[in-house]
XYZ file of C-alpha atoms in Angstrom:
411
model
C -24.800 -102.033 -8.510
C -23.278 -103.609 -11.794
C -26.309 -103.293 -15.016
C -25.726 -106.332 -17.396
C -27.501 -107.519 -21.060
C -28.285 -111.312 -20.509
C -30.919 -112.886 -23.180
C -33.817 -113.473 -22.846
C -33.766 -116.885 -23.643
C -31.513 -117.549 -21.046
C -34.086 -116.289 -18.283
C -36.715 -117.865 -16.397
C -39.703 -117.024 -14.634
C -39.986 -117.508 -10.812
C -43.600 -119.463 -10.563
C -43.339 -119.478 -6.479
C -42.761 -115.824 -6.401
C -45.464 -113.601 -4.909
C -47.218 -111.294 -7.755
C -48.653 -113.948 -10.411
C -51.587 -111.588 -11.154
C -50.386 -109.261 -14.249
C -53.888 -107.485 -15.756
C -53.520 -107.751 -19.906
C -54.792 -103.633 -20.422
C -51.913 -102.755 -17.670
C -50.005 -104.981 -19.838
C -50.308 -103.504 -23.015
C -49.635 -99.806 -21.647
C -46.435 -100.886 -20.200
C -45.439 -102.469 -23.026
C -46.272 -99.356 -25.376
C -44.134 -97.015 -22.817
C -40.858 -99.330 -22.995
C -41.368 -99.027 -26.888
C -41.513 -95.685 -26.528
C -39.030 -94.755 -24.005
C -37.291 -97.960 -23.157
C -36.752 -99.625 -20.034
C -35.900 -96.991 -17.488
C -35.234 -100.247 -14.428
C -33.606 -102.892 -15.346
C -34.727 -106.304 -13.644
C -32.895 -108.408 -11.243
C -31.850 -112.308 -11.588
C -30.203 -114.959 -9.924
C -27.726 -117.352 -11.641
C -29.049 -121.006 -11.900
C -26.894 -124.297 -13.154
C -26.740 -124.433 -16.408
C -25.514 -120.861 -16.679
C -29.004 -119.659 -16.747
C -30.754 -117.183 -14.935
C -33.783 -116.937 -12.523
C -35.856 -113.767 -11.937
C -36.112 -112.208 -8.736
C -38.551 -109.410 -9.223
C -39.323 -107.400 -13.003
C -41.681 -110.423 -14.150
C -44.203 -107.381 -15.759
C -40.926 -105.322 -17.590
C -39.727 -109.384 -18.441
C -43.388 -110.406 -20.138
C -43.045 -107.023 -21.642
C -40.164 -106.806 -23.286
C -40.875 -110.703 -24.439
C -44.045 -109.266 -26.615
C -41.918 -106.831 -27.550
C -39.391 -109.428 -29.119
C -36.437 -108.322 -27.240
C -33.341 -110.572 -27.369
C -31.977 -109.034 -24.055
C -32.756 -107.184 -21.221
C -31.374 -104.922 -18.570
C -30.414 -107.011 -15.347
C -29.085 -106.883 -12.110
C -27.588 -109.931 -11.303
C -28.151 -110.867 -7.559
C -25.990 -113.251 -5.478
C -28.308 -113.980 -2.649
C -28.950 -118.001 -1.592
C -31.306 -117.714 1.386
C -34.547 -117.914 0.649
C -36.364 -116.089 3.184
C -33.954 -113.438 2.061
C -35.105 -113.778 -1.551
C -38.881 -113.969 -1.270
C -38.609 -110.352 1.341
C -37.348 -108.670 -1.483
C -39.814 -110.471 -3.671
C -42.356 -108.771 -1.937
C -40.865 -105.491 -0.398
C -39.750 -104.677 -4.358
C -43.863 -105.727 -5.055
C -44.839 -103.344 -2.717
C -43.741 -100.748 -4.156
C -44.885 -101.313 -7.830
C -48.826 -100.544 -8.867
C -51.150 -103.700 -9.133
C -49.667 -105.589 -5.932
C -52.871 -106.931 -5.337
C -54.147 -107.064 -1.693
C -54.861 -111.066 -2.167
C -51.649 -111.640 -3.368
C -49.793 -109.672 -0.556
C -52.264 -111.810 1.919
C -51.062 -114.776 0.244
C -47.423 -113.980 0.671
C -47.901 -113.444 3.864
C -49.607 -116.105 4.991
C -46.563 -118.666 2.783
C -43.480 -116.292 5.105
C -45.834 -117.354 8.260
C -46.738 -121.041 7.460
C -44.637 -123.046 4.656
C -41.691 -124.622 6.362
C -39.060 -122.815 4.706
C -39.883 -120.535 6.466
C -41.563 -120.333 9.618
C -41.923 -116.395 10.446
C -43.797 -114.457 12.891
C -45.817 -111.097 11.974
C -43.490 -109.469 13.866
C -40.120 -110.107 12.054
C -41.979 -109.778 9.478
C -43.297 -105.843 10.271
C -39.822 -105.793 10.545
C -38.528 -106.686 7.917
C -41.140 -105.052 5.514
C -41.717 -101.581 7.706
C -45.424 -102.645 7.551
C -47.891 -102.656 11.062
C -48.636 -106.068 12.380
C -52.308 -105.018 11.768
C -51.548 -104.391 7.972
C -50.334 -107.590 7.926
C -53.111 -108.637 9.977
C -55.973 -107.815 7.947
C -54.412 -108.673 4.525
C -54.512 -112.288 5.858
C -57.748 -111.834 6.661
C -58.850 -111.368 3.117
C -57.932 -115.029 2.586
C -61.198 -116.104 4.809
C -63.037 -115.435 1.756
C -63.975 -118.273 -0.916
C -62.100 -117.521 -4.350
C -65.266 -116.132 -6.193
C -64.623 -113.235 -3.553
C -60.737 -113.512 -4.041
C -60.897 -112.598 -7.577
C -62.731 -109.863 -7.532
C -60.292 -107.691 -5.235
C -58.519 -105.123 -6.247
C -56.089 -102.429 -5.112
C -57.078 -98.852 -4.239
C -60.611 -97.469 -2.485
C -62.674 -97.001 -5.468
C -65.884 -98.462 -5.507
C -66.486 -99.988 -8.783
C -69.330 -102.734 -10.493
C -68.074 -106.081 -9.688
C -65.054 -105.779 -7.610
C -64.295 -105.484 -4.221
C -61.198 -103.575 -2.217
C -60.316 -103.925 0.640
C -62.518 -101.757 2.910
C -65.546 -103.137 1.427
C -64.612 -106.417 2.564
C -63.046 -106.178 6.415
C -66.188 -105.551 7.818
C -67.992 -108.656 6.955
C -64.397 -111.076 7.493
C -66.521 -111.954 11.013
C -69.374 -113.104 9.927
C -69.853 -117.242 8.775
C -68.710 -118.445 5.864
C -72.429 -119.003 3.899
C -73.492 -114.831 5.527
C -69.607 -113.991 4.131
C -69.499 -114.656 0.945
C -72.842 -113.813 -0.872
C -72.934 -110.644 1.154
C -69.259 -110.044 -0.206
C -70.577 -111.179 -4.036
C -73.658 -108.215 -2.983
C -71.469 -105.486 -2.383
C -69.826 -106.127 -5.734
C -72.541 -105.761 -8.206
C -73.952 -102.893 -6.303
C -71.098 -100.534 -5.589
C -72.137 -100.656 -1.748
C -70.752 -97.669 0.093
C -67.863 -99.559 3.051
C -70.676 -97.692 5.927
C -72.905 -99.231 4.149
C -71.493 -102.772 3.980
C -70.500 -102.028 7.935
C -74.290 -101.348 8.541
C -75.266 -104.699 6.645
C -72.689 -106.295 8.653
C -74.198 -105.024 11.890
C -77.787 -106.162 10.682
C -75.667 -110.046 10.225
C -73.669 -110.013 13.151
C -77.143 -109.756 15.785
C -77.719 -112.270 17.635
C -81.268 -111.747 18.119
C -82.428 -112.032 14.207
C -82.609 -115.690 13.837
C -80.811 -117.748 10.576
C -84.185 -118.557 8.861
C -84.475 -114.725 8.785
C -81.012 -113.576 7.583
C -80.838 -116.227 4.990
C -84.329 -114.522 3.506
C -82.229 -111.445 3.928
C -79.077 -112.542 1.736
C -82.187 -112.997 -1.484
C -82.200 -108.715 -1.302
C -80.288 -106.878 -3.500
C -78.007 -103.329 -1.273
C -80.393 -101.378 -1.322
C -83.334 -103.689 0.247
C -80.056 -104.460 2.616
C -80.499 -100.832 3.642
C -84.180 -100.506 3.932
C -83.951 -103.164 6.242
C -81.066 -102.243 8.511
C -82.872 -98.849 8.701
C -86.247 -99.844 10.246
C -84.159 -102.482 12.280
C -82.142 -99.656 14.042
C -85.376 -97.822 14.736
C -86.910 -100.544 16.601
C -83.545 -101.220 18.059
C -83.985 -97.267 19.217
C -87.152 -97.827 20.467
C -86.504 -101.153 22.171
C -83.641 -99.306 23.929
C -85.994 -96.071 24.770
C -88.353 -98.604 26.094
C -86.028 -100.228 28.198
C -84.769 -96.886 29.665
C -87.910 -95.775 30.404
C -89.083 -99.011 32.365
C -85.575 -98.440 34.262
C -86.465 -95.410 35.509
C -89.939 -95.872 36.291
C -88.187 -98.939 38.363
C -85.726 -96.799 39.537
C -87.938 -93.905 40.666
C -90.572 -96.689 42.541
C -87.679 -97.297 44.371
C -86.905 -93.644 45.430
C -90.537 -94.401 46.620
C -90.254 -96.139 48.849
C -87.330 -95.088 49.965
C -88.624 -91.976 50.651
C -91.938 -93.625 52.180
C -89.449 -95.926 55.155
C -87.327 -92.883 55.852
C -91.135 -91.487 56.615
C -92.036 -93.988 59.063
C -88.398 -94.286 60.120
C -89.191 -90.579 61.028
C -92.753 -91.079 62.367
C -91.716 -94.254 64.543
C -89.176 -92.344 66.216
C -91.391 -89.157 66.685
C -93.905 -91.889 68.267
C -91.078 -92.925 70.139
C -90.072 -89.356 71.831
C -93.502 -88.554 72.338
C -94.242 -91.644 74.283
C -90.893 -91.459 76.108
C -92.003 -87.534 77.057
C -95.057 -88.453 78.780
C -93.286 -90.545 81.235
C -96.445 -92.506 81.018
C -99.298 -89.842 82.025
C -102.691 -90.195 80.611
C -103.080 -88.438 77.651
C -106.778 -87.264 78.041
C -108.692 -87.135 73.824
C -104.885 -88.593 72.914
C -103.920 -85.156 73.104
C -100.213 -84.550 74.050
C -99.017 -84.844 77.151
C -96.649 -83.300 79.628
C -94.745 -85.437 81.886
C -91.911 -84.844 84.374
C -90.005 -88.535 83.378
C -88.684 -86.792 79.897
C -87.253 -83.905 80.746
C -83.547 -83.798 80.965
C -80.556 -82.432 82.807
C -81.604 -80.161 85.645
C -85.243 -79.564 85.060
C -85.157 -83.447 85.046
C -84.116 -83.528 88.853
C -86.318 -80.817 89.400
C -89.453 -82.770 88.013
C -88.342 -85.870 90.010
C -88.713 -83.957 93.399
C -92.053 -82.257 92.065
C -93.750 -85.236 90.021
C -96.962 -84.741 92.371
C -96.827 -81.126 91.256
C -95.174 -81.821 87.254
C -97.720 -84.942 86.692
C -101.191 -83.323 86.947
C -100.165 -80.350 84.027
C -101.724 -81.993 81.235
C -102.816 -80.378 77.335
C -105.786 -82.874 76.152
C -108.393 -82.528 73.689
C -110.788 -81.377 75.658
C -111.426 -77.818 77.248
C -107.881 -76.134 79.311
C -110.095 -74.373 81.618
C -110.901 -77.354 84.784
C -107.474 -78.912 83.762
C -106.006 -75.309 84.845
C -107.160 -74.470 87.513
C -107.048 -78.274 88.509
C -106.019 -78.554 91.932
C -102.903 -79.935 90.432
C -102.088 -76.752 89.279
C -102.976 -74.795 92.129
C -100.690 -77.256 94.290
C -98.206 -76.413 92.145
C -98.217 -73.022 91.869
C -99.853 -71.187 94.957
C -100.013 -74.455 97.835
C -96.271 -75.593 97.596
C -93.141 -74.136 99.413
C -91.239 -71.823 96.675
C -88.141 -73.903 95.962
C -90.844 -76.659 94.608
C -92.179 -74.059 92.495
C -89.116 -73.267 91.454
C -88.364 -77.314 90.331
C -92.027 -76.910 88.538
C -91.234 -74.412 86.458
C -87.450 -75.295 85.691
C -89.414 -78.979 84.992
C -92.117 -77.505 82.629
C -89.474 -75.224 80.528
C -86.771 -78.051 80.070
C -90.364 -80.518 79.061
C -91.210 -77.405 76.055
C -87.871 -77.607 74.746
C -88.437 -81.142 74.529
C -91.482 -80.307 72.429
C -90.190 -77.392 70.404
C -87.133 -79.306 69.256
C -89.373 -82.486 68.033
C -91.429 -79.585 65.538
C -88.732 -79.694 62.832
C -89.063 -83.402 62.852
C -93.065 -83.286 62.247
C -92.288 -79.919 59.934
C -90.180 -82.927 57.749
C -92.265 -85.724 58.484
C -95.389 -82.917 56.740
C -93.121 -82.418 53.741
C -92.617 -86.458 53.051
C -95.607 -86.904 52.915
C -96.596 -83.824 50.703
C -93.597 -84.393 48.099
C -95.293 -88.461 47.805
C -98.869 -87.428 47.873
C -98.180 -84.981 44.879
C -96.138 -87.806 43.096
C -98.636 -89.097 42.978
C -100.622 -86.789 40.303
C -103.587 -88.393 38.587
C -104.334 -91.336 42.157
C -103.929 -88.259 44.513
C -107.819 -88.579 44.457
C -107.204 -91.869 46.302
C -105.968 -90.374 49.360
C -108.430 -90.289 51.878
C -109.299 -86.816 52.486
C -110.925 -87.853 56.146
C -108.254 -88.563 57.075
C -106.173 -84.915 56.028
C -109.097 -83.587 58.176
C -108.465 -85.052 60.215
C -105.135 -84.199 60.947
C -105.698 -80.359 60.575
C -108.256 -80.860 62.694
C -106.115 -82.222 65.240
C -102.908 -79.118 64.270
C -105.530 -76.730 64.912
C -107.536 -78.179 67.683
C -103.894 -77.682 70.068
C -103.301 -74.897 68.375
C -106.052 -74.095 69.851
C -105.594 -75.269 73.606
C -102.102 -73.483 73.769
C -103.164 -69.868 72.475
C -105.823 -70.613 75.316
C -103.226 -71.937 77.702
C -101.253 -69.216 76.791
C -103.969 -66.927 77.702
C -104.817 -67.821 80.845
C -100.621 -67.629 81.607
C -101.041 -63.684 80.868
C -104.580 -63.201 83.516
């Protein structure tokens, strides 16, 4: 790489190069450094017609030397002629230098993507410049803002008054322009932290807040907007909590309804089994009947063959004395042959086993009723005490009848 001294008068600036913003204070510092230490890095130029040269990169160094009154400047002469390659080299060089603003980067990327001379792609630029595609896309988002906002965009992440960092602007990029630019200017004026800008952006993205309300919010300062966001967030959480409680209540209601249906099904099944086991035998007083038609297996056959004896056995709501000592019982136990008596006993045993098999389902039905009643809490008194007392009375009466029967059979 040859470095040659070229007269300043023969060198022209590239007005079309990516970097065009020059901070006067930074330029003064560079000039002082060159005056004290000399130019540490040469600029790069390309030959032009008439023996002149155009700068590829190094405009700030050229300007500083010009301000110092230097007659010549060290240069690297490039042989590149492809406009795309030259422009990419200018961008790559500036990316390594301080002061290359995000908006200058964005405009350079936009030119490469849209200018007829280049018509590039983000994937191509990413490979050439060594930057992720997301980096390039985020820079392009800055072009959505108005010129008034663009002038305030600076490099770095430090929050400073009347300046804007890229991180402050990105949360606002998807808002409508009538909200996006005023909020960006408020963020610059009030030195809003990135986290606060994100909160405010969330507030203005909420579609449940009317545009009229949002217009009024733009009259607030940064602190006022953050306070509004806090109230909004609290209200949002309360609404979410209320909705969750409603959903839980609805789910509980559905669960209770399902339990009620299950209880109804169990009750219907128990009632159906009871009707099947009764076999059409009349049940005095609404009590529990035993008949030959509900028996199974050998017991069923026995009951069929001894229908006259078995059909006379009944447990009703009244006393068992008359029933147990009735002629039917007598005929079944004393007046029939030994074979018929054995068949009758088998039939009774089978029916007793059926009854025992039904008791767990009865317990399940009782448990479900108890659980549903307990879930009513303060509305429990709405249940009919008479219905419960009636059920208790029926169970006690049936138990007394079974105990009386057991005592008679033991005598």
